[in-house]
Coordinates of C-alpha atoms and ligand atoms in Angstrom, one line a residue:
Chain A
M18 CA -33.7 8.5 -11.0
S19 CA -36.0 6.3 -13.1
D20 CA -35.8 2.6 -13.3
N21 CA -35.4 2.7 -17.1
I22 CA -33.0 5.0 -18.8
Q23 CA -32.7 5.4 -22.5
G24 CA -30.2 7.8 -24.1
K25 CA -27.8 8.5 -27.0
V26 CA -24.3 7.5 -26.3
W27 CA -21.1 9.6 -26.4
K28 CA -18.2 7.2 -26.3
Y29 CA -14.7 8.0 -25.4
G30 CA -11.4 6.0 -24.5
D31 CA -9.4 5.0 -21.4
D32 CA -7.6 7.3 -18.6
I33 CA -9.6 10.4 -19.1
N34 CA -8.4 12.7 -16.3
T35 CA -10.2 15.2 -14.3
D36 CA -8.5 18.0 -16.0
V37 CA -10.1 17.2 -19.5
I38 CA -13.3 16.6 -17.8
F39 CA -13.3 19.8 -16.1
P40 CA -10.2 22.0 -16.7
G41 CA -8.3 23.2 -13.7
K42 CA -8.4 26.8 -14.8
Y43 CA -12.0 27.0 -14.0
T44 CA -12.0 25.4 -10.6
Y45 CA -11.6 28.4 -8.5
T46 CA -13.5 30.9 -10.6
V47 CA -16.7 28.9 -11.8
H48 CA -19.0 28.2 -8.7
N49 CA -22.3 28.1 -10.7
Y50 CA -23.5 24.7 -11.3
A51 CA -25.3 25.6 -14.5
E52 CA -22.2 27.5 -15.9
M53 CA -20.0 24.3 -15.2
A54 CA -21.9 22.3 -17.8
Q55 CA -20.5 24.7 -20.5
Y56 CA -17.0 23.5 -19.8
A57 CA -17.7 19.6 -19.4
L58 CA -15.2 17.7 -21.2
E59 CA -13.8 20.9 -22.9
D60 CA -10.3 19.7 -23.4
L61 CA -11.3 16.2 -24.7
D62 CA -14.0 17.0 -27.1
P63 CA -15.1 20.7 -27.6
T64 CA -18.2 19.8 -29.5
F65 CA -19.7 17.8 -26.5
A66 CA -20.9 20.6 -24.3
K67 CA -22.5 22.3 -27.2
Q68 CA -24.3 19.2 -28.7
V69 CA -25.0 17.1 -25.6
Q70 CA -28.7 16.5 -24.9
T71 CA -30.5 16.0 -21.7
G72 CA -30.5 12.2 -21.1
D73 CA -27.5 11.4 -23.1
I74 CA -25.2 8.7 -21.8
L75 CA -21.5 8.8 -21.5
V76 CA -19.5 5.7 -22.2
V77 CA -15.9 5.5 -21.2
G78 CA -12.8 3.1 -20.9
K79 CA -10.8 2.4 -17.8
N80 CA -9.8 4.6 -15.2
F81 CA -12.2 7.6 -16.0
G82 CA -11.9 10.6 -13.7
N83 CA -8.3 10.0 -12.5
G84 CA -6.4 12.8 -11.1
S85 CA -7.7 15.6 -8.9
S86 CA -10.5 15.1 -6.3
R87 CA -12.4 18.0 -7.7
E88 CA -16.2 17.5 -7.4
Q89 CA -16.8 19.6 -10.5
A90 CA -15.7 16.7 -12.6
A91 CA -19.0 14.9 -11.8
I92 CA -21.2 17.9 -11.2
C93 CA -20.4 19.3 -14.8
L94 CA -21.6 16.1 -16.4
R95 CA -24.7 16.1 -14.3
E96 CA -25.5 19.8 -15.1
A97 CA -24.9 19.1 -18.8
G98 CA -27.8 16.5 -18.8
V99 CA -25.8 13.4 -18.7
S100 CA -28.2 10.6 -17.4
A101 CA -25.5 8.0 -16.6
V102 CA -21.8 7.1 -17.2
I103 CA -21.0 3.7 -18.1
G104 CA -17.2 2.7 -17.7
K105 CA -14.7 0.0 -17.7
S106 CA -13.5 1.4 -14.4
F107 CA -13.6 4.8 -12.6
A108 CA -11.0 6.5 -10.5
R109 CA -12.1 6.0 -7.0
I110 CA -12.6 9.6 -6.0
W111 CA -14.4 10.5 -9.2
Y112 CA -16.7 7.6 -8.7
R113 CA -17.6 8.6 -5.1
N114 CA -18.1 12.2 -6.3
A115 CA -20.5 11.0 -9.1
I116 CA -22.7 9.0 -6.8
N117 CA -22.5 11.6 -4.0
N118 CA -23.7 14.1 -6.5
G119 CA -26.6 12.1 -7.8
L120 CA -24.8 11.1 -11.2
L121 CA -25.4 7.4 -12.0
A122 CA -22.0 5.8 -12.6
I123 CA -21.9 2.0 -13.6
V124 CA -19.0 -0.3 -14.1
C125 CA -19.7 -2.7 -17.0
P126 CA -16.7 -3.5 -19.2
A127 CA -18.7 -5.9 -21.4
A128 CA -21.3 -3.3 -22.2
V129 CA -18.5 -0.6 -23.0
E130 CA -16.9 -3.2 -25.5
A131 CA -20.3 -3.5 -27.2
I132 CA -21.4 0.1 -27.3
E133 CA -20.6 2.4 -30.2
T134 CA -21.0 6.2 -30.2
G135 CA -24.2 7.6 -31.4
Q136 CA -26.1 4.5 -30.5
S137 CA -29.2 4.4 -28.5
I138 CA -29.0 2.2 -25.4
A139 CA -31.1 1.3 -22.4
I140 CA -30.3 0.8 -18.7
D141 CA -32.7 -1.3 -16.8
M142 CA -32.0 -0.5 -13.1
Q143 CA -34.5 -3.1 -11.8
Q144 CA -32.8 -6.0 -13.7
H145 CA -29.2 -4.4 -13.3
Q146 CA -28.5 -4.7 -17.1
I147 CA -27.6 -2.6 -20.1
I148 CA -29.3 -3.5 -23.4
V149 CA -27.3 -2.8 -26.5
N150 CA -28.6 -4.1 -29.7
N151 CA -31.1 -6.4 -27.8
T152 CA -28.3 -8.0 -25.9
A153 CA -28.1 -7.6 -22.1
H154 CA -25.0 -6.9 -20.2
A155 CA -25.3 -7.4 -16.5
F156 CA -23.8 -5.1 -13.8
A157 CA -23.4 -5.6 -10.1
P158 CA -26.6 -4.3 -8.3
F159 CA -26.3 -0.9 -6.3
S160 CA -27.2 -1.0 -2.7
Q161 CA -30.4 0.6 -1.6
T162 CA -28.3 3.5 -0.2
A163 CA -26.7 4.3 -3.5
V164 CA -30.2 4.2 -5.2
D165 CA -31.6 6.6 -2.6
L166 CA -28.5 8.7 -2.9
L167 CA -29.0 9.0 -6.6
N168 CA -32.8 9.6 -6.2
A169 CA -32.3 12.2 -3.7
G170 CA -29.7 14.2 -5.9
G171 CA -26.7 13.5 -3.9
L172 CA -25.2 13.0 -0.2
L173 CA -26.2 16.2 1.3
P174 CA -29.9 16.2 0.5
Y175 CA -30.0 12.5 1.1
T176 CA -28.4 12.9 4.6
I177 CA -31.0 15.7 5.4
Q178 CA -34.0 13.4 4.1
K179 CA -32.6 10.6 6.3
L180 CA -32.3 12.5 9.4
Q181 CA -35.8 14.1 8.7
A182 CA -37.3 10.7 8.4
K183 CA -35.8 9.7 11.6
T184 CA -37.1 12.6 13.4
D185 CA -40.6 12.1 11.9
S186 CA -40.8 8.6 13.1
N187 CA -39.8 9.4 16.6
Chain B
M9 CA -16.7 -18.4 -2.5
P10 CA -13.1 -17.7 -1.0
A11 CA -12.9 -14.0 -0.1
T12 CA -10.3 -11.4 -0.1
F13 CA -9.6 -9.4 3.2
A14 CA -11.3 -6.5 1.8
Q15 CA -14.5 -8.5 1.1
K16 CA -14.5 -9.7 4.6
A17 CA -13.8 -6.5 6.3
I18 CA -16.6 -4.9 4.2
A19 CA -19.0 -7.6 4.7
R20 CA -18.4 -7.3 8.4
A21 CA -19.0 -3.6 8.6
A22 CA -22.0 -3.9 6.4
G23 CA -23.5 -6.6 8.6
L24 CA -23.7 -9.0 5.7
E25 CA -22.5 -12.8 5.3
A26 CA -20.6 -12.0 2.2
V27 CA -20.0 -9.4 -0.5
E28 CA -19.0 -9.7 -4.1
V29 CA -16.5 -7.4 -5.8
G30 CA -18.4 -4.4 -7.6
Q31 CA -21.1 -4.6 -5.3
V32 CA -22.1 -1.3 -3.5
V33 CA -23.1 -1.7 0.3
D34 CA -23.6 0.4 3.3
V35 CA -21.0 0.1 6.0
R36 CA -20.9 1.1 9.5
P37 CA -17.3 2.0 10.3
D38 CA -15.9 1.5 13.9
R39 CA -13.9 4.7 13.7
V40 CA -14.3 8.1 11.7
L41 CA -11.1 10.0 11.4
S42 CA -10.6 13.8 10.8
H43 CA -7.9 16.3 11.7
D44 CA -7.3 19.9 11.0
N45 CA -10.1 19.7 8.5
T46 CA -12.8 19.0 11.3
A47 CA -13.7 22.6 11.4
P48 CA -15.1 22.8 7.6
I49 CA -16.7 19.4 8.2
S50 CA -18.5 20.6 11.3
Q51 CA -19.8 23.5 9.1
T52 CA -21.3 21.0 6.6
Y53 CA -22.7 19.0 9.6
A54 CA -24.5 22.2 10.9
K55 CA -26.6 22.1 7.5
F56 CA -28.0 18.8 8.7
G57 CA -30.0 20.7 11.6
Q58 CA -29.1 18.1 14.1
D59 CA -27.4 19.6 17.0
F60 CA -26.1 16.2 18.5
I61 CA -23.7 13.5 17.2
P62 CA -25.0 10.0 17.8
N63 CA -22.2 7.8 19.3
P64 CA -19.5 10.6 19.6
D65 CA -17.3 7.7 20.7
R66 CA -16.7 6.6 17.2
L67 CA -15.0 9.9 16.3
V68 CA -11.2 10.2 16.4
I69 CA -10.0 13.8 16.0
T70 CA -6.3 15.0 16.0
L71 CA -4.7 18.5 15.6
D72 CA -1.7 17.7 13.7
H73 CA -1.5 19.4 10.2
A74 CA -0.7 22.8 11.1
A75 CA 0.2 22.3 14.9
P76 CA 1.1 24.5 16.7
P77 CA -0.7 26.8 14.5
P78 CA 1.5 29.2 12.3
T79 CA -1.0 31.9 11.7
P80 CA -4.2 33.5 13.4
A81 CA -6.4 31.8 10.8
H82 CA -4.9 28.5 11.6
A83 CA -5.2 29.2 15.3
K84 CA -8.8 30.2 14.8
N85 CA -9.4 26.8 13.0
H86 CA -8.1 24.9 15.9
T87 CA -10.2 27.2 18.3
D88 CA -13.3 26.3 16.2
I89 CA -12.5 22.4 16.5
R90 CA -12.0 22.7 20.3
K91 CA -15.4 24.2 20.7
F92 CA -16.9 21.5 18.6
V93 CA -15.2 18.8 20.4
A94 CA -16.2 20.3 23.7
H95 CA -19.8 20.7 22.6
H96 CA -20.3 17.2 21.4
G97 CA -18.4 15.6 24.2
I98 CA -15.7 14.0 21.9
E99 CA -13.5 11.9 23.8
H100 CA -10.9 10.7 21.4
F101 CA -9.5 14.1 20.7
F102 CA -5.7 14.6 20.7
E103 CA -4.2 18.2 21.2
V104 CA -1.5 20.0 19.3
G105 CA 1.8 18.1 20.0
R106 CA 0.5 14.7 20.5
G107 CA 1.3 13.7 16.9
I108 CA 0.1 12.7 13.5
C109 CA -3.4 11.2 13.5
H110 CA -2.3 7.9 11.9
Q111 CA 0.6 7.4 14.4
V112 CA -1.5 8.4 17.4
H113 CA -4.4 6.3 16.7
S114 CA -2.1 3.3 16.2
E115 CA -0.4 3.9 19.6
E116 CA -3.7 4.4 21.3
A117 CA -5.1 1.1 19.9
L118 CA -8.2 3.0 18.8
I119 CA -8.6 0.8 15.8
L120 CA -8.1 -3.1 16.0
P121 CA -7.5 -5.9 13.6
G122 CA -10.4 -6.6 11.3
Q123 CA -12.2 -3.3 12.2
M124 CA -12.9 -0.6 9.8
I125 CA -11.7 3.2 9.8
L126 CA -12.8 5.8 7.4
G127 CA -11.3 9.2 7.4
S128 CA -11.0 12.5 5.7
D129 CA -7.3 11.8 5.0
S130 CA -5.8 10.1 2.0
H131 CA -3.4 8.0 4.0
T132 CA -6.1 6.4 6.1
P133 CA -5.1 3.1 4.5
H134 CA -2.2 3.4 6.9
F135 CA -4.2 1.2 9.5
G136 CA -3.7 -1.9 7.2
W137 CA -0.3 -2.4 9.2
L138 CA -2.5 -3.9 12.0
G139 CA -5.0 -5.8 9.8
A140 CA -7.7 -3.1 9.8
F141 CA -9.5 -1.8 6.9
G142 CA -8.7 1.9 6.5
A143 CA -9.8 4.1 3.6
G144 CA -9.8 7.9 2.8
I145 CA -13.3 9.5 2.0
G146 CA -14.3 13.1 1.4
R147 CA -15.1 15.9 3.9
S148 CA -18.9 15.8 3.3
E149 CA -18.9 12.2 3.6
V150 CA -17.3 12.4 7.1
A151 CA -20.0 14.9 8.0
A152 CA -22.7 12.5 6.7
L153 CA -21.1 9.6 8.7
W154 CA -21.2 11.6 12.0
A155 CA -24.9 12.1 11.3
T156 CA -26.1 8.7 10.0
E157 CA -23.2 6.5 11.1
E158 CA -23.1 4.8 7.7
L159 CA -21.7 5.2 4.3
W160 CA -21.8 3.5 1.0
L161 CA -18.7 1.6 -0.3
R162 CA -17.9 -0.2 -3.5
V163 CA -16.3 -3.7 -2.8
P164 CA -12.8 -3.3 -4.5
E165 CA -10.8 -5.8 -6.5
T166 CA -7.5 -6.6 -4.6
V167 CA -4.1 -6.6 -5.8
Q168 CA -1.8 -9.2 -4.1
I169 CA 1.9 -8.5 -3.2
T170 CA 4.1 -11.3 -1.9
L171 CA 7.3 -10.4 -0.2
T172 CA 10.1 -13.0 0.0
G173 CA 13.6 -12.7 1.3
H174 CA 15.3 -10.2 3.7
L175 CA 16.1 -6.5 3.5
S176 CA 19.8 -5.8 3.3
P177 CA 21.5 -3.3 5.7
Y178 CA 20.5 0.3 5.0
V179 CA 17.6 -0.8 2.8
T180 CA 14.1 -0.2 4.1
A181 CA 10.3 -0.8 3.8
K182 CA 10.4 2.7 2.1
D183 CA 12.5 1.4 -0.7
V184 CA 10.1 -1.7 -1.1
S185 CA 7.2 0.7 -1.4
L186 CA 9.2 3.0 -3.9
H187 CA 10.2 -0.1 -6.0
L188 CA 6.5 -1.3 -6.4
I189 CA 5.2 2.2 -7.1
G190 CA 8.1 3.0 -9.6
S191 CA 7.9 -0.4 -11.4
V192 CA 4.1 -0.6 -11.8
G193 CA 3.1 3.1 -11.7
A194 CA 1.1 5.3 -9.4
D195 CA -2.2 4.0 -10.7
G196 CA -1.2 0.3 -10.0
A197 CA -3.9 -0.3 -7.5
L198 CA -6.4 2.3 -8.7
Y199 CA -9.8 1.7 -6.8
Q200 CA -8.4 -1.6 -5.6
A201 CA -7.3 -3.0 -2.2
V202 CA -3.8 -4.2 -1.8
E203 CA -3.0 -7.4 0.3
F204 CA 0.5 -8.1 1.4
T205 CA 1.6 -11.8 2.1
G206 CA 4.6 -13.9 2.2
A207 CA 7.4 -14.7 4.7
G208 CA 9.2 -11.5 3.9
L209 CA 6.6 -9.8 6.1
R210 CA 7.5 -11.5 9.2
S211 CA 11.0 -10.1 9.1
L212 CA 9.7 -6.4 9.3
S213 CA 9.4 -4.6 12.6
I214 CA 6.2 -2.9 13.4
D215 CA 7.5 0.5 12.3
S216 CA 8.7 -0.7 9.0
R217 CA 5.3 -2.5 8.6
M218 CA 3.6 0.8 8.9
V219 CA 5.4 2.2 6.1
L220 CA 3.8 -0.1 3.5
P221 CA 0.2 0.5 3.8
N222 CA 0.6 4.3 4.2
M223 CA 2.7 4.3 1.0
M224 CA 0.0 2.4 -0.9
A225 CA -2.1 5.5 -1.0
E226 CA 0.6 6.6 -3.6
F227 CA -0.1 3.4 -5.5
G228 CA -3.8 4.5 -5.9
A229 CA -5.1 2.0 -3.4
K230 CA -8.4 2.3 -1.6
S231 CA -7.0 0.3 1.3
A232 CA -4.2 -2.0 2.1
F233 CA -3.8 -5.0 4.5
L234 CA -0.9 -6.8 6.3
P235 CA -1.9 -10.1 8.0
P236 CA -1.6 -9.4 11.8
D237 CA 0.5 -11.6 13.8
E238 CA 1.8 -12.0 17.4
L239 CA 4.0 -8.9 17.0
V240 CA 1.2 -6.8 16.1
F241 CA -1.0 -8.3 18.9
N242 CA 1.7 -7.7 21.4
Y243 CA 2.0 -4.0 20.4
L244 CA -1.7 -3.3 20.6
A245 CA -2.8 -5.4 23.7
P246 CA -0.9 -3.3 26.4
R247 CA -1.8 -0.1 24.7
L248 CA -5.5 -1.0 24.6
A249 CA -5.2 -2.0 28.4
R250 CA -3.6 1.4 29.3
R251 CA -6.2 3.5 27.4
T252 CA -9.3 1.6 28.7
G253 CA -8.1 0.2 31.9
M254 CA -9.2 -3.3 30.9
S255 CA -6.9 -6.2 32.1
I256 CA -4.0 -7.3 29.9
T257 CA -5.7 -10.6 29.4
A258 CA -9.0 -9.1 28.3
A259 CA -6.9 -6.8 25.9
Q260 CA -5.1 -9.8 24.6
A261 CA -8.5 -11.3 23.7
A262 CA -10.0 -8.0 22.5
V263 CA -7.2 -7.5 19.9
R264 CA -7.8 -11.0 18.5
E265 CA -11.5 -10.8 18.5
N266 CA -12.3 -9.6 15.1
V267 CA -9.1 -10.7 13.2
L268 CA -9.8 -11.2 9.4
Q269 CA -7.5 -13.1 7.2
P270 CA -8.1 -13.7 3.5
D271 CA -9.1 -17.1 2.2
A272 CA -6.8 -19.3 0.3
G273 CA -8.1 -19.3 -3.4
A274 CA -9.6 -15.8 -3.1
T275 CA -9.5 -14.1 -6.4
Y276 CA -6.8 -11.4 -7.1
S277 CA -6.9 -8.9 -10.0
A278 CA -3.0 -8.8 -10.2
H279 CA -0.2 -10.3 -8.3
Y280 CA 3.4 -9.0 -7.8
E281 CA 6.2 -10.7 -6.1
I282 CA 9.0 -8.8 -4.6
N283 CA 12.3 -10.3 -3.2
L284 CA 13.3 -8.1 -0.4
S285 CA 16.9 -9.3 -0.7
A286 CA 17.3 -7.8 -4.2
I287 CA 16.0 -4.2 -3.2
E288 CA 18.4 -1.2 -3.3
P289 CA 18.0 2.2 -1.8
L290 CA 15.7 4.1 -4.2
I291 CA 14.7 7.7 -4.7
A292 CA 11.4 9.3 -6.0
V293 CA 12.6 12.1 -8.2
P294 CA 10.5 15.4 -8.5
H295 CA 7.5 15.7 -9.1
Q296 CA 5.9 12.3 -9.1
V297 CA 6.1 9.5 -6.6
D298 CA 6.5 6.9 -9.2
N299 CA 9.5 8.7 -11.0
V300 CA 11.7 6.2 -9.1
K301 CA 15.4 5.9 -9.6
P302 CA 18.2 3.8 -8.0
I303 CA 20.3 6.0 -5.8
S304 CA 23.3 5.1 -7.7
E305 CA 21.9 7.3 -10.6
I306 CA 21.3 10.3 -8.6
N307 CA 24.7 12.2 -8.9
N308 CA 25.6 15.7 -7.6
V309 CA 22.2 16.7 -6.4
K310 CA 22.9 19.2 -3.5
V311 CA 20.3 19.5 -0.8
D312 CA 19.3 22.7 1.0
Q313 CA 17.2 20.7 3.4
A314 CA 16.8 17.2 4.7
V315 CA 13.7 16.2 6.5
I316 CA 12.9 13.1 8.6
G317 CA 9.4 12.9 9.7
T318 CA 5.7 12.3 8.6
C319 CA 3.2 9.4 9.0
T320 CA 5.6 7.5 6.6
N321 CA 8.9 7.7 8.3
G322 CA 8.9 9.7 11.5
R323 CA 9.0 6.8 14.0
L324 CA 11.5 5.5 16.5
E325 CA 13.1 3.2 14.2
D326 CA 13.7 6.0 11.8
L327 CA 15.1 8.3 14.3
A328 CA 17.4 5.4 15.6
A329 CA 18.6 4.8 12.0
A330 CA 19.2 8.6 11.4
A331 CA 21.2 8.7 14.8
N332 CA 23.4 5.8 13.9
I333 CA 24.3 7.4 10.8
V334 CA 25.2 11.0 12.1
R335 CA 26.4 9.9 15.6
G336 CA 29.7 11.8 16.4
K337 CA 29.7 13.5 13.0
R338 CA 28.5 17.1 12.0
I339 CA 26.0 17.8 9.2
N340 CA 27.0 19.8 6.0
P341 CA 26.8 23.4 7.1
S342 CA 24.9 24.4 4.0
T343 CA 22.1 21.9 4.7
R344 CA 19.2 22.3 7.1
F345 CA 18.4 18.9 8.9
I346 CA 15.0 19.0 10.2
I347 CA 13.5 16.2 12.4
V348 CA 9.8 16.1 13.2
P349 CA 8.8 13.0 15.3
A350 CA 5.4 11.5 14.3
S351 CA 4.2 11.5 18.0
S352 CA 5.1 12.7 21.5
E353 CA 5.9 9.1 22.3
V354 CA 8.4 8.8 19.5
M355 CA 10.0 12.0 20.9
Q356 CA 10.0 10.8 24.4
D357 CA 11.4 7.3 23.4
A358 CA 14.1 8.9 21.2
T359 CA 15.2 11.3 24.0
N360 CA 15.4 8.5 26.5
L361 CA 17.5 6.4 24.3
G362 CA 19.8 9.2 23.4
Y363 CA 18.9 9.6 19.8
V364 CA 17.8 13.1 20.2
A365 CA 21.2 14.1 21.6
D366 CA 23.0 12.3 18.9
L367 CA 21.0 14.1 16.3
I368 CA 21.1 17.6 17.8
N369 CA 24.9 17.2 18.5
A370 CA 25.2 16.5 14.8
G371 CA 23.4 19.7 14.0
A372 CA 19.7 18.7 13.6
I373 CA 16.8 20.8 14.4
F374 CA 13.8 19.2 16.0
G375 CA 10.2 20.2 15.3
P376 CA 7.2 19.4 17.7
P377 CA 5.4 16.1 16.9
G378 CA 2.9 16.3 14.0
C379 CA 2.9 16.6 10.3
G380 CA 5.7 19.2 10.3
P381 CA 6.6 20.6 6.8
C382 CA 5.0 17.5 4.9
M383 CA 2.3 19.6 3.2
G384 CA 3.9 22.8 3.2
N385 CA 2.2 24.4 6.1
H386 CA 4.9 25.4 8.3
L387 CA 8.2 24.4 10.1
G388 CA 10.5 24.0 7.1
V389 CA 8.5 25.2 3.9
L390 CA 10.9 25.6 0.9
G391 CA 11.8 28.7 -0.7
P392 CA 12.3 29.3 -4.7
E393 CA 14.3 26.5 -6.4
E394 CA 15.4 24.8 -3.0
V395 CA 16.0 21.2 -3.0
C396 CA 14.8 18.9 -0.2
I397 CA 15.5 15.3 0.5
S398 CA 12.5 14.1 2.6
S399 CA 11.3 10.8 4.2
A400 CA 7.6 11.7 3.3
N401 CA 5.3 10.2 1.1
R402 CA 4.5 12.7 -1.7
N403 CA 6.9 14.9 -3.9
F404 CA 4.1 16.7 -5.9
R405 CA 5.1 20.2 -7.2
G406 CA 4.5 23.0 -4.5
R407 CA 3.6 20.4 -1.8
M408 CA 6.4 21.6 0.5
G409 CA 6.3 25.4 -0.3
E410 CA 7.4 27.2 -3.4
P411 CA 6.2 25.6 -6.6
S412 CA 9.7 25.9 -8.1
A413 CA 11.2 23.8 -5.3
F414 CA 12.2 20.1 -5.6
V415 CA 11.2 17.5 -3.3
Y416 CA 13.0 14.0 -3.5
L417 CA 11.8 11.2 -1.5
G418 CA 14.0 8.3 0.3
S419 CA 14.4 6.4 3.3
P420 CA 15.3 8.0 6.7
E421 CA 18.8 6.4 6.2
V422 CA 19.3 8.2 2.9
V423 CA 18.0 11.5 4.5
A424 CA 20.5 11.2 7.2
A425 CA 23.4 10.4 5.0
S426 CA 22.5 13.3 2.5
A427 CA 22.2 15.7 5.6
L428 CA 26.0 14.7 6.4
T429 CA 27.4 15.3 2.9
G430 CA 25.1 18.1 1.7
Q431 CA 23.9 16.1 -1.5
I432 CA 21.8 13.1 -2.0
T433 CA 23.8 10.1 -0.7
D434 CA 23.7 6.5 -0.4
P435 CA 23.9 5.7 3.4
R436 CA 26.1 2.6 2.5
E437 CA 28.8 5.1 1.3
V438 CA 29.0 7.0 4.5
M439 CA 28.8 3.9 6.8
A440 CA 31.4 1.9 4.7
Ligands
SF4_23 S1 2.4 13.6 7.8 FE1 1.9 14.3 5.7 S2 1.0 12.7 4.6 FE2 1.0 12.0 6.7 S3 -1.0 12.9 7.4 FE3 0.4 14.6 7.8 S4 0.3 15.8 6.1 FE4 -0.7 13.8 5.4

């Protein structure tokens, strides 16, 4: 994860549930991460998975990711190349799944209000702000762990790295 | 800045002076809970390449979800867990029959006011009854916690709920929970913490208090908190003394040591007030917990099965209420009345007090302490299109067996009254 993220915005509304992010009919049949990207947001916007570019930013309203605990609802977005999800609020389990799978998720209602679809925006991870049309919107800083988790690519590689570092320093 | 309970509890567990809402911090929970899902978690743990668990004392493991095991596959799952427990020398391990994790850890005083417990079970907010911070996490997160002892948490907003008044006869904390979830919706406290307050709380027994935070998982809450008082301290202290061998004086001090109360003037994202005196018996109708109706609107719903049990309503008070309703009567011959005590302690107390005899004489069937049929594993799963009235916390389609079955949720009083008549019944009618 870099300190500065820039990308084109895909903006959607409130209460987007895990079934439209990653349809339930694929949960027990699709195991390949790259393939998951093909179904990202399939039941919300069928053009998304076809047109999304690596580095694009997803901007959503409140309660994004409500419903099931399926981790694919975070993984499919990461695999589709989404660099960050900015939302008014996230369903708790989706949010944890995102960070634990190395997908940056930022709560910033003011930025969501200001952002329009198709716009290019920037996220400054050092200053904890989102820059939209030259206006900065602040968000609460991430802990070092969350940053490390995102950098490592998720909780499992992160935990292995952490234990490795401990062993090496002994 | 005045802080909520969640802010204080997370700050304590993160070793920080204060935290702000929305901040993501690393916490070191006092306990890490897992149950029958310990076997898959141990497989994830094996990938870390570390053959020991630092501080195994923090782990609390209970075999409760499919206990005793109904199939060879379930039995192997338990066998794998026992091997893991023996290998790592995990002391706080509870065998088949001791009861449901949330009930057992409460009875064993394994978690104290102000402490934090994280667990791979969605009803871990349960421990808010005693003023602890409990939250559910994923299985791989439990594995990571075993290995590194810390996990990141986002500091949640808090919804405040003030209880006033007194419950009427045959109205319970279950009805209060259903009232709240039904009127605000199942996402009422999404990603937020819940804090209960108000004079109405003090009139609730320990068993009733446990219902509230347990049910807050169905309100979307990350965690829930009830302010601990003398009743709570006097429940925990002798249990802590019994388990650890410390003196009762030392235990009385220990249970008060980390108490955290929210500050006056803390910021809340929403506030609801509930007058307990105005609550009526309520029913959650299939297949959503927030699909709540007054019992007066539920007419001619025949039940094939009536279940009292689970971490929501399988305690002594619940069995006492049921015994009181069926004593000296016989249940409807076309209804199966299944009772699964939440723990061996509940079973023993209910036996000593004669409730078990009252219930069996009325036609009830007792299952061994544990989760019972709550999530459709065993001991009372439902067949096609069968109808069940249950004291549990979830009525999702297919949860108790066949997807075509119907699960209604209500208080133990409602379940007992319904077992008598064979249809969903207001307990006030059979007691009139
Ligand atoms: S009784 Fe039901 S809700 Fe409670 S822990 Fe067991 S399966 Fe979960």
